[in-house]
CSV table of C-alpha atoms in Angstrom, one decimal:
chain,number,residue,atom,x,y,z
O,29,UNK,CA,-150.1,-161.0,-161.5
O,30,UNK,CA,-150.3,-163.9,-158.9
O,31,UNK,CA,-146.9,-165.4,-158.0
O,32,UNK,CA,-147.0,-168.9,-158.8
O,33,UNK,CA,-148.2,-167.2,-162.5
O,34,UNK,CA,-144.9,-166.9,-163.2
O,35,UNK,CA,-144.5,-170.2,-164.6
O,36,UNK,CA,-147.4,-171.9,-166.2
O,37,UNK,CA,-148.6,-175.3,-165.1
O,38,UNK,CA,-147.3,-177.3,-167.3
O,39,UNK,CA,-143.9,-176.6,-167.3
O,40,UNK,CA,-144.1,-176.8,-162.9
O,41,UNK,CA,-145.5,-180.8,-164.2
O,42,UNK,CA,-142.1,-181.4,-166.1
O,43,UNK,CA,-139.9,-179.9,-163.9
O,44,UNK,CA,-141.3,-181.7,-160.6
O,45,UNK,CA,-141.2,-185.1,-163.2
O,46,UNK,CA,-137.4,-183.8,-163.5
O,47,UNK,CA,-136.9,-183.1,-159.9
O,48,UNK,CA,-138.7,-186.9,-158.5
O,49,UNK,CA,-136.1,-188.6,-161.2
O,50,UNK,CA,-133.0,-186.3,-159.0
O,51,UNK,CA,-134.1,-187.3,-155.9
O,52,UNK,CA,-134.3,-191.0,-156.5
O,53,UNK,CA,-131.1,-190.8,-158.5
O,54,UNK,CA,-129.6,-189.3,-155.6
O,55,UNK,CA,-130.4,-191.9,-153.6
O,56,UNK,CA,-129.3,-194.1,-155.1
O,57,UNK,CA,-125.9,-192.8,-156.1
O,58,UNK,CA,-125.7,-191.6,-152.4
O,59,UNK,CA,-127.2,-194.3,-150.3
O,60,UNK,CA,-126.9,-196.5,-153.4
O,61,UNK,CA,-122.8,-197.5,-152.5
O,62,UNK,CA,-124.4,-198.3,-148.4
O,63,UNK,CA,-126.4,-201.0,-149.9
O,64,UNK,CA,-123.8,-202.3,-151.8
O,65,UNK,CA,-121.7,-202.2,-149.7
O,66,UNK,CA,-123.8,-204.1,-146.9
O,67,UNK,CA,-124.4,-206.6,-149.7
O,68,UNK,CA,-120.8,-207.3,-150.0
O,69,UNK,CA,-120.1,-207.4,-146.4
O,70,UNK,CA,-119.7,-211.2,-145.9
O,71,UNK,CA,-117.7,-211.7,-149.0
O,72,UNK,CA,-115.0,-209.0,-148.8
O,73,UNK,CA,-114.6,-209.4,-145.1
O,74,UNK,CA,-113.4,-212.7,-143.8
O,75,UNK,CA,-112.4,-211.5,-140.3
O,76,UNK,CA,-113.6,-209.3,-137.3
O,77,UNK,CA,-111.1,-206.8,-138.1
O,78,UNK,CA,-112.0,-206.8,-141.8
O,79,UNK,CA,-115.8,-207.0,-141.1
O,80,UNK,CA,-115.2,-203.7,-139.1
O,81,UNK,CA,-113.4,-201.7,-142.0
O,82,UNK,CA,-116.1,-202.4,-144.1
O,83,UNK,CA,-118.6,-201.2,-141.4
O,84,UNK,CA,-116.7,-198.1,-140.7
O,85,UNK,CA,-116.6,-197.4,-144.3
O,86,UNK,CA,-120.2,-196.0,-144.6
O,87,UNK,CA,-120.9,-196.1,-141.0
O,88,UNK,CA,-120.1,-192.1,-140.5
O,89,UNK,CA,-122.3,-191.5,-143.6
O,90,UNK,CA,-125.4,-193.6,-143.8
O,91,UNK,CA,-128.0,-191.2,-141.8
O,92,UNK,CA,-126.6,-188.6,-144.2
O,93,UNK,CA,-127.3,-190.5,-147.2
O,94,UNK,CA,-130.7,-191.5,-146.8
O,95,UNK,CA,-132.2,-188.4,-146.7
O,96,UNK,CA,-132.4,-188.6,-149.9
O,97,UNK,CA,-135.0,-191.5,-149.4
O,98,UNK,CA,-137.3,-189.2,-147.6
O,99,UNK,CA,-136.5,-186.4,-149.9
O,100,UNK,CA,-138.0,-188.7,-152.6
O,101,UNK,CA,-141.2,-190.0,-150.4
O,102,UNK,CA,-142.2,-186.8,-149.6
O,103,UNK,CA,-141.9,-185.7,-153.0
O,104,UNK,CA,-144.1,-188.1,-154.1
O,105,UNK,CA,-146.9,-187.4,-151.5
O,106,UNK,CA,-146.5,-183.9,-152.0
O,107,UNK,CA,-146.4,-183.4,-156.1
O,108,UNK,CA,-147.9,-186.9,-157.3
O,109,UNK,CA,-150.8,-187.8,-154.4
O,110,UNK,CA,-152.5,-190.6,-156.7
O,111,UNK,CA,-148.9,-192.1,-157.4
O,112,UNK,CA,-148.3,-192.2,-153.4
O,113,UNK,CA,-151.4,-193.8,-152.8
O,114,UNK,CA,-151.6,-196.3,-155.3
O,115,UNK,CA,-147.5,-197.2,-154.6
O,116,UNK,CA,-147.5,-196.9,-150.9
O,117,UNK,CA,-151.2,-199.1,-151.0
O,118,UNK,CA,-150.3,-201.7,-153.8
O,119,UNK,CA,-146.6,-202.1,-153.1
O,120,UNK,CA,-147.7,-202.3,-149.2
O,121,UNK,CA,-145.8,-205.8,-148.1
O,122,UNK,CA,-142.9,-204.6,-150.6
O,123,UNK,CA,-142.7,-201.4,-148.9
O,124,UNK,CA,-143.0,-203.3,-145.8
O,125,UNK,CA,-139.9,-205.9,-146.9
O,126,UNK,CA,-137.8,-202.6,-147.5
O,127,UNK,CA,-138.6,-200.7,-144.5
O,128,UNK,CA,-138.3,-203.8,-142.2
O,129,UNK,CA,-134.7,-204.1,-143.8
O,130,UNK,CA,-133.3,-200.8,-143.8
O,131,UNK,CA,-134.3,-200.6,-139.9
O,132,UNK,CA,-131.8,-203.7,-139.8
O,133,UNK,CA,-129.0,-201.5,-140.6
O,134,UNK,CA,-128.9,-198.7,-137.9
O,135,UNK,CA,-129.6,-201.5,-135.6
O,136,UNK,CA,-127.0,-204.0,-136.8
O,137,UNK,CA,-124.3,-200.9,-136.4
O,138,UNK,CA,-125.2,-199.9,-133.1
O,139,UNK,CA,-125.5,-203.1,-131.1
O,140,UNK,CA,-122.9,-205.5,-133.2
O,141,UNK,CA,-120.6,-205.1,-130.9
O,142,UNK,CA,-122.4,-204.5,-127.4
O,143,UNK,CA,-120.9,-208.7,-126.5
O,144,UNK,CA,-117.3,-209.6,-127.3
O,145,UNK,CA,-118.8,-212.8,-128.8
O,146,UNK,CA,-118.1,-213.9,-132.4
O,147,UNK,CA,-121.6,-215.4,-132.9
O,148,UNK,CA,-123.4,-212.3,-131.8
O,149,UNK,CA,-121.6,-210.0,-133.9
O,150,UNK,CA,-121.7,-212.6,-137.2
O,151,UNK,CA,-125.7,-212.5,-136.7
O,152,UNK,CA,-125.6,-208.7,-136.9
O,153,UNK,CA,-122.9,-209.3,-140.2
O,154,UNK,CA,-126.2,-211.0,-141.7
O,155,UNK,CA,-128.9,-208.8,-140.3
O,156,UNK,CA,-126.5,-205.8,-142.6
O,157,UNK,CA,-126.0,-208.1,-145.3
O,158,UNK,CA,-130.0,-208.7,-145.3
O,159,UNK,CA,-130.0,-204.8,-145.0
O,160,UNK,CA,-128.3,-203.8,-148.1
O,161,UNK,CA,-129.4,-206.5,-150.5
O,162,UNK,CA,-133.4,-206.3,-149.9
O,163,UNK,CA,-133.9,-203.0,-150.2
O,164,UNK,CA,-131.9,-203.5,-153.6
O,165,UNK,CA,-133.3,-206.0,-154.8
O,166,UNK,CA,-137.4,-205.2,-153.9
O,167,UNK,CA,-136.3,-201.4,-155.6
O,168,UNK,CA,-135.8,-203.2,-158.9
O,169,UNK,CA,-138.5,-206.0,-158.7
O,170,UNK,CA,-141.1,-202.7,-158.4
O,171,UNK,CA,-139.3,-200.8,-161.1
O,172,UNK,CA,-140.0,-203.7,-163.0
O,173,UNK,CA,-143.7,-204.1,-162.0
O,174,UNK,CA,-144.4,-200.4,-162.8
O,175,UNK,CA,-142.9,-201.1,-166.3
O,176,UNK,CA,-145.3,-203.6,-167.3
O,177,UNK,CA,-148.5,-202.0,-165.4
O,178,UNK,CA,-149.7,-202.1,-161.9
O,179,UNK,CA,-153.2,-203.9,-161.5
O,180,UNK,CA,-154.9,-200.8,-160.1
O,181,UNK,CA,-157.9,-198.9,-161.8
O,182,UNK,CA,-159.6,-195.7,-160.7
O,183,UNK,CA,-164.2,-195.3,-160.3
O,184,UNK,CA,-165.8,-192.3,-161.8
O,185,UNK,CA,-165.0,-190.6,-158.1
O,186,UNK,CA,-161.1,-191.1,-158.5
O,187,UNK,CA,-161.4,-194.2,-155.6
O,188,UNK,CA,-158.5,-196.1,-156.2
O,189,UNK,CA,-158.8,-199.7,-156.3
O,190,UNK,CA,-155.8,-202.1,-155.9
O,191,UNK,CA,-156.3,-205.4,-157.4
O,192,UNK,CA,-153.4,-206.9,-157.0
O,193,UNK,CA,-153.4,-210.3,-154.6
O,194,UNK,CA,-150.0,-211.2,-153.1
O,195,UNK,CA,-146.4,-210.2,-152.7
O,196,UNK,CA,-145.3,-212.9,-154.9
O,197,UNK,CA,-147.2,-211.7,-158.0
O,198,UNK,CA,-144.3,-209.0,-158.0
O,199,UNK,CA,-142.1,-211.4,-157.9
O,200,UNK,CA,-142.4,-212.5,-162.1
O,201,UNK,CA,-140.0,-213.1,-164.2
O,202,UNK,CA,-139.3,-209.5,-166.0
O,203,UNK,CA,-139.7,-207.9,-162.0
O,204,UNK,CA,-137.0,-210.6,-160.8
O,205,UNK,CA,-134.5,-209.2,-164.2
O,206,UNK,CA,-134.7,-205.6,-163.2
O,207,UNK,CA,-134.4,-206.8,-159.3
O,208,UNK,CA,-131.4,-208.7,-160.0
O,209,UNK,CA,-130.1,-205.8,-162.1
O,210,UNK,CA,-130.8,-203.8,-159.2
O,211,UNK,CA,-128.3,-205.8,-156.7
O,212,UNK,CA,-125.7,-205.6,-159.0
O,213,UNK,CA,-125.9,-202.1,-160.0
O,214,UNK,CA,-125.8,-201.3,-156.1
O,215,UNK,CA,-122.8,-204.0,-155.7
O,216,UNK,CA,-120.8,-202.4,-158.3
O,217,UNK,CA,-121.1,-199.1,-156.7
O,218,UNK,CA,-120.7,-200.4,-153.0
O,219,UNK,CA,-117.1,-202.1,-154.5
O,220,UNK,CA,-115.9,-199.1,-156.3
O,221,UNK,CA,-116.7,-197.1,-152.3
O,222,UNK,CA,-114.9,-199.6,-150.5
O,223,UNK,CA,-111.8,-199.6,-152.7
O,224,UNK,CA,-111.7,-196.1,-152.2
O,225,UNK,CA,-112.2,-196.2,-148.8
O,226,UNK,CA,-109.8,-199.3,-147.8
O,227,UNK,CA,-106.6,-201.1,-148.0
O,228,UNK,CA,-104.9,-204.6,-148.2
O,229,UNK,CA,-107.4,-207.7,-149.1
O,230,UNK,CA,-110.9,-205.9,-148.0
O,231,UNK,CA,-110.1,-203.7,-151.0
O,232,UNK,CA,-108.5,-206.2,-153.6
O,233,UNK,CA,-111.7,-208.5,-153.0
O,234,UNK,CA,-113.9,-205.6,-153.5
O,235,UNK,CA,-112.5,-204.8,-156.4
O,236,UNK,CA,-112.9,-208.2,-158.0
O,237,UNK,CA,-116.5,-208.3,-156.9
O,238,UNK,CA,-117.0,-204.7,-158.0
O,239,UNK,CA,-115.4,-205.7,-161.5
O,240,UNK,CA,-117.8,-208.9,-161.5
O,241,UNK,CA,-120.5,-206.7,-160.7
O,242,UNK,CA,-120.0,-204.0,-163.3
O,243,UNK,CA,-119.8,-206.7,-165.9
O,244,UNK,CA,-123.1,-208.0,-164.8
O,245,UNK,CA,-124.9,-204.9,-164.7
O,246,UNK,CA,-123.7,-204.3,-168.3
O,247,UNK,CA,-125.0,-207.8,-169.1
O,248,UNK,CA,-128.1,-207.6,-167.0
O,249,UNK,CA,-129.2,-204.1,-168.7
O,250,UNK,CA,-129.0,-205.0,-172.1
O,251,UNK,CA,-131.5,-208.0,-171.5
O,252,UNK,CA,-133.9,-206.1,-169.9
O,253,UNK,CA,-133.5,-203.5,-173.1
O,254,UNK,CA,-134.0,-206.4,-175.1
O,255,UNK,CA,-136.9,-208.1,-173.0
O,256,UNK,CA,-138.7,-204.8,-173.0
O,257,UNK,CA,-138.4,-204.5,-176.6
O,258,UNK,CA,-139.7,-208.1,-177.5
O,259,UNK,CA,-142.3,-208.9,-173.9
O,260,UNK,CA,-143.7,-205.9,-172.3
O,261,UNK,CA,-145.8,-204.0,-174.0
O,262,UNK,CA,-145.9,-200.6,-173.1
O,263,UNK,CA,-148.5,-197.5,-172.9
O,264,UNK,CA,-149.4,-194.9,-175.3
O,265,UNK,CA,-151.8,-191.9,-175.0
O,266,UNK,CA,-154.3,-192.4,-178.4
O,267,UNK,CA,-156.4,-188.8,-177.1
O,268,UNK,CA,-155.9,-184.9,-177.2
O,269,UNK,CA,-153.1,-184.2,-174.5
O,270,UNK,CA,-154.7,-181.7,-171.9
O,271,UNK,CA,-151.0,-180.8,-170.4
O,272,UNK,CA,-152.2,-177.8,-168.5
O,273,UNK,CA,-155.6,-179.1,-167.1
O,274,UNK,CA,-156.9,-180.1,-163.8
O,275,UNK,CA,-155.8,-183.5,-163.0
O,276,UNK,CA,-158.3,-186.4,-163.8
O,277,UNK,CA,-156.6,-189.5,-165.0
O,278,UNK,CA,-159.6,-190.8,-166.7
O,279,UNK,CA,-159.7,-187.4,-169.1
O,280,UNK,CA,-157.9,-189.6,-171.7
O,281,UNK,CA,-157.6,-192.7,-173.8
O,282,UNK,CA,-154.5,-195.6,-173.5
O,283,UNK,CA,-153.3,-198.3,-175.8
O,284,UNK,CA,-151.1,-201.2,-175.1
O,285,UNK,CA,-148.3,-202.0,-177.2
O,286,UNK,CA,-145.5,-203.9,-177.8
O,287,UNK,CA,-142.4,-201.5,-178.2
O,288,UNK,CA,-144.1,-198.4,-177.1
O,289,UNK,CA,-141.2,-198.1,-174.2
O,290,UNK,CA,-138.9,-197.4,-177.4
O,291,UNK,CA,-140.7,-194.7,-179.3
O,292,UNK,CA,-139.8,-191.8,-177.1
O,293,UNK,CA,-136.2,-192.5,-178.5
O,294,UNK,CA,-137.3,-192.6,-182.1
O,295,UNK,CA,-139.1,-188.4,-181.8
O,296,UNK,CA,-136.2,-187.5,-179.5
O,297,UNK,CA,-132.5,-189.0,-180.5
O,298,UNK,CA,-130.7,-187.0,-177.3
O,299,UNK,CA,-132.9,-189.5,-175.1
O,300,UNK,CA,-130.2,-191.9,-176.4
O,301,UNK,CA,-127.8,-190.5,-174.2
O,302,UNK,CA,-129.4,-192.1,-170.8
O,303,UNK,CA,-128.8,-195.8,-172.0
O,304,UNK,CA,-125.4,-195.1,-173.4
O,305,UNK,CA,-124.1,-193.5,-170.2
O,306,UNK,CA,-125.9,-197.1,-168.6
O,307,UNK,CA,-123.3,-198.9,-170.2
O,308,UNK,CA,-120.6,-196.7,-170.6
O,309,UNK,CA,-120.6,-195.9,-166.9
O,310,UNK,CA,-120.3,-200.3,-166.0
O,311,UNK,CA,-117.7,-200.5,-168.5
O,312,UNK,CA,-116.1,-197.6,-167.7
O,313,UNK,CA,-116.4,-198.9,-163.8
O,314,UNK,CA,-115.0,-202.3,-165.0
O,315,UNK,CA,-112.4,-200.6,-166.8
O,316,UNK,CA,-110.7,-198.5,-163.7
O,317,UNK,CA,-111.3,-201.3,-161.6
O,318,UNK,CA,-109.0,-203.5,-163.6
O,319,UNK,CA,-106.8,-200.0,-163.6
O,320,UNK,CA,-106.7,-199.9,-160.3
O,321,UNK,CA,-107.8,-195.9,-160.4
O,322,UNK,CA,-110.3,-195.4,-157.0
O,323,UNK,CA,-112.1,-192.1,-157.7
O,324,UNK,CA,-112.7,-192.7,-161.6
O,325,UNK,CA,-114.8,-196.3,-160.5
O,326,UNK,CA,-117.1,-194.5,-158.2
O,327,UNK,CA,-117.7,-191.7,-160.7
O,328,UNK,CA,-118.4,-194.5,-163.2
O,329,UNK,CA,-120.6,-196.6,-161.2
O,330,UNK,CA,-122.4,-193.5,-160.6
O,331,UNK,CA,-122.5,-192.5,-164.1
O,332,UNK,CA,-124.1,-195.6,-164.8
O,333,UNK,CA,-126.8,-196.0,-162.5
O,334,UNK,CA,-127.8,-192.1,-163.7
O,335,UNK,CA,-127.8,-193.5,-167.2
O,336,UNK,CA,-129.8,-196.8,-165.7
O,337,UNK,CA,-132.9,-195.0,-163.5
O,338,UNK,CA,-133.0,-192.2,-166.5
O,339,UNK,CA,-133.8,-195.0,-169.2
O,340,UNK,CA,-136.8,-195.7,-167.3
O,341,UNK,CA,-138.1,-192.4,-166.8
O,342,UNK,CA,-137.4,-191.3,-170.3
O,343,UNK,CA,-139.1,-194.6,-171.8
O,344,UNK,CA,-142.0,-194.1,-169.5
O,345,UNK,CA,-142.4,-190.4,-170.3
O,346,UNK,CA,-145.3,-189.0,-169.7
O,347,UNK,CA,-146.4,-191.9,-167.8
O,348,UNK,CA,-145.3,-191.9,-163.8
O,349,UNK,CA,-147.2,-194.9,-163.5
O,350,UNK,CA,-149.5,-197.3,-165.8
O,351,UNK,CA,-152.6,-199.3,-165.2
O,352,UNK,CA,-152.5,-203.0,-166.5
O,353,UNK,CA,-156.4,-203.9,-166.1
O,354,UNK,CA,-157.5,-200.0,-166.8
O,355,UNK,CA,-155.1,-198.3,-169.0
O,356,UNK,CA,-157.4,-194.9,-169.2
O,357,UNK,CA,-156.7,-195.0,-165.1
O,358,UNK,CA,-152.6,-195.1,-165.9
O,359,UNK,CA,-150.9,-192.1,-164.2
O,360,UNK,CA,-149.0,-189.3,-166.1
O,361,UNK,CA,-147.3,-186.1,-165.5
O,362,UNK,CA,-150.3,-184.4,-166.6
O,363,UNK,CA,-152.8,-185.8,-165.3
O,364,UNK,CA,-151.6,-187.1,-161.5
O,365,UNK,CA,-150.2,-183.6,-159.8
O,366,UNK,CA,-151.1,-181.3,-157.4
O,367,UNK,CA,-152.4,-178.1,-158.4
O,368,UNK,CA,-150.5,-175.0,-159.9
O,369,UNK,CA,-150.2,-173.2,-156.4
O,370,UNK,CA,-148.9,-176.4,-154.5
O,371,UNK,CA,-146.4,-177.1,-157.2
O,372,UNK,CA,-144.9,-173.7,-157.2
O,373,UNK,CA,-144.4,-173.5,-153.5
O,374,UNK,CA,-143.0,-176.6,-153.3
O,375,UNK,CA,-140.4,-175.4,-156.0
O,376,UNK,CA,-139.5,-172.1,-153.9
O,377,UNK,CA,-138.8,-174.4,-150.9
O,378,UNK,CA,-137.1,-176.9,-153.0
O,379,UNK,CA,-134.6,-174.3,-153.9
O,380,UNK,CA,-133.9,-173.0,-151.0
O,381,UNK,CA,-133.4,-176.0,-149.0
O,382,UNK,CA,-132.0,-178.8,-151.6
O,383,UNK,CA,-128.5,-177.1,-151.7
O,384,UNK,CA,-128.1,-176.5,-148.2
O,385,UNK,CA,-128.8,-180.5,-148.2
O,386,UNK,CA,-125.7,-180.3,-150.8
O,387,UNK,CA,-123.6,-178.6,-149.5
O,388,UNK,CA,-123.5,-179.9,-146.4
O,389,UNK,CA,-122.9,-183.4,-147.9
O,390,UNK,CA,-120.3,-182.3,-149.4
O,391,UNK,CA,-118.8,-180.8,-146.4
O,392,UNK,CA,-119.2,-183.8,-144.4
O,393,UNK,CA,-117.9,-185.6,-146.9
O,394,UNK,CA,-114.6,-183.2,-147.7
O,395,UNK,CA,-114.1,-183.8,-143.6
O,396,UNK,CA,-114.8,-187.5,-144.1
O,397,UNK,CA,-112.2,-188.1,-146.9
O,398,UNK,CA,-109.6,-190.7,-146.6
O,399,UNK,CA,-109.3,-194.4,-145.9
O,400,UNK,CA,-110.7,-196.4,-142.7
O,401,UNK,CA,-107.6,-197.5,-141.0
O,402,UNK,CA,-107.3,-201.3,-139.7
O,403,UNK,CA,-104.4,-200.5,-137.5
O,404,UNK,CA,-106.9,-198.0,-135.9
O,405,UNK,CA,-109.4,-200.6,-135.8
O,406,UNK,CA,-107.3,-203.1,-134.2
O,407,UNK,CA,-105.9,-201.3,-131.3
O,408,UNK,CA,-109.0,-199.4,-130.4
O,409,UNK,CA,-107.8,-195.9,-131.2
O,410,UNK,CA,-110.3,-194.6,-133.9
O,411,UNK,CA,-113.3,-195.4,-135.4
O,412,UNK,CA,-116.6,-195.9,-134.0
O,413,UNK,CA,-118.1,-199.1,-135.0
C-alpha cells in the first residue's frame, strides 16, 4: 500500500481546512495582542518613558509571533493554490496596505530612538500606531469581502480572472463592520497584554480601553451576525458533492441565498459553540478587566477571537472562498486542493515541525514572563527598545 493511502483524500481536505483555520487563529491570538497593542500605543502612553513600556512590552516577542503569518501564507500556497492566487491577485493593493504596514513596525522599533529628539521618536510612535491598526483593520475589511463573494470567475482552462476594479470597492459598508470589528477585537487583546505586562497609569489606561474594547467587539459581532442574517446572501452547493475527486471548481452547481451562512448551524447544533465562545470570551474579557485579574483577560480575549475567526469558517464551510459574478467558480474544500500526495506530505512535515514552533514559544515566553519595568527604562539599565 502507498503511504499517503493511509488516509483517504477527503479527510487530508478537512483536516488541512482544520489546520489553515489554526494557523490564522494563531496569529491572531499570537501576533493578534502586537497589533493591538501598537494600536493603543498613543493613547495609553502619554510620555517617553510610558511610550517605551509599551514598546518593550511586545518588542522581545514580535519576530516570534509572526511566524505564524508565514505559517498561514505558505499554507495557503501550498494546500489551497487557486485560493492563493485569486487572494494574493484580487486582494493585491490590500495585501500591499498590510505588508507596507507591518514593515513599519520592525522599523519604527529599531530606529525610534537612534536621535534623542522628541519629534523623531513621536513620528516613529505613529509609523507603530499605523503598524498595528492597518494590518487590523484591512484583515477584517477582506474577511468581510470573502463573506459576500469575491468578483473573480474561472474559463473552461481554470484561468482565473479577477474583476474587481479598485481598492475602495473593498471598502463597503458590510467589509468596513467586520474591519472595524477587527480593530477592536485586536485592541481588546493588545489591552488585556499590556495590563499583564505593565504597571502604574500605562496599565490602568489599558485596561479602560481594553474594557471599552471588549464591549465593542461584543457589540460589533452581534451586528455583523445580524447583518449577515438579513444582507448577504450566502452560497450553497445545489449538485452531487464529489468530496474525493480531482479538483475542478467548475465540477459543480451554486446558489445564492439569503441566510445560507446560517444553515450549517441548523444540521450541526455543536457549531453553536464557535459564536458563543465570540461573546463569552469579550464579556468574559470585560468582566476580569473590571476585576482587575491579568492572566484570565488575555485568556478571554483569546477565547474570543477563537470563537470570532471560527464563526466564519464554520458558516462558510465547505466554501474557502465564493465567487460573486460566477458562483459555479466559488472555491471549496473539495474542489480547490492540492493533490492526495502533496496534502499528506505536507501533513508529516506539519507534525513534525508545528510543535517544535510550540514549544519554543512557549519557552521563550516562560523566559519572557514578568512585567516591563519603567525604573529600568528610565535609568538605562534594561530593556532594549
Amino acid at each position: 500500500m502507498i503511504l499517503h493511502q493511509l488516509i483517504d483524500y477527503e479527510t487530508l481536505r478537512v483536516v488541512w481546512w482544520l489546520l489553515l483555520g489554526v494557523l490564522l487563529i494563531g496569529f491572531a491570538v499570537m501576533d493578534g495582542f502586537d497589533l493591538g497593542t501598537a494600536a493603543l500605543l498613543p493613547f495609553v502612553a502619554k510620555t517617553d518613558v510610558e511610550r517605551r513600556v509599551v514598546i518593550n512590552a511586545v518588542g522581545p516577542v514580535w519576530e516570534g509571533n509572526q511566524v505564524w503569518l508565514i505559517l498561514g501564507g505558505g499554507a495557503i500556497f501550498a494546500a489551497w493554490p487557486p485560493l492563493y492566487a485569486v487572494s494574493f491577485s484580487g486582494f493585491y493593493l490590500a495585501m500591499f496596505a498590510i505588508l507596507f504596514a507591518l514593515i513599519l513596525r520592525p522599523v519604527g522599533f529599531k530606529y525610534r530612538s537612534k536621535r534623542d529628539s522628541a519629534a523623531w521618536r513621536a513620528g516613529w510612535d505613529w509609523a507603530l500606531f499605523v503598524g498595528g491598526l492597518v494590518p487590523a483593520l484591512v484583515m477584517g475589511v477582506a474577511v468581510g469581502n470573502v463573506l459576500r463573494g469575491v468578483p473573480f470567475r474561472l474559463d473552461t482552462d481554470l484561468r482565473i480572472f479577477y474583476e474587481g476594479t479598485t481598492l475602495f470597492e473593498l471598502l463597503n459598508p458590510f467589509g468596513l463592520l467586520c474591519g472595524l470589528l477587527s480593530v477592536a477585537m485586536l485592541v481588546m487583546h493588545g489591552g488585556a497584554w499590556l495590563v499583564l505586562k505593565s504597571e502604574g497609569p500605562v496599565a490602568e489606561r489599558s485596561r479602560t480601553y481594553g474594557s471599552i474594547a471588549a464591549l465593542v467587539t461584543a457589540v460589533l459581532f452581534a451586528l455583523g451576525g445580524l447583518w449577515l442574517w438579513l444582507g448577504v446572501d450566502g452560497y450553497r452547493i445545489t449538485s452531487e458533492i464529489a468530496t474525493t475527486g480531482a479538483s475542478n471548481p467548475l465540477a459543480k452547481t451554486v446558489e445564492q441565498a439569503p441566510g445560507v451562512w446560517f444553515e450549517n448551524y441548523g444540521r450541526h447544533s455543536w457549531m453553536m459553540l464557535a459564536p458563543l465562545l465570540g461573546f463569552a470570551g469579550a464579556l468574559g474579557s470585560l468582566a476580569f478587566f473590571k476585576a482587575r485579574r491579568e492572566v484570565p483577560a488575555l485568556l478571554a480575549s483569546s477565547v474570543s477571537i477563537l470563537g470570532i475567526i471560527s464563526t466564519v469558517g464554520l458558516s462558510m464551510f465547505p466554501f474557502i472562498l465564493p465567487s460573486s459574478i460566477d458562483p459555479q467558480s466559488s472555491l471549496t474544500v473539495w474542489d480547490a486542493s492540492s493533490s492526495h500526495l502533496t496534502l499528506f506530505i505536507m501533513l508529516v512535515v506539519t507534525v513534525i515541525f508545528v510543535p517544535l514552533v510550540v514549544a519554543y514559544t512557549a519557552w521563550v515566553y516562560r523566559i519572557l514572563w514578568g512585567k516591563v519595568d519603567a525604573k529600568a527604562i528610565s535609568d538605562g539599565s534594561g530593556h532594549a527598545y
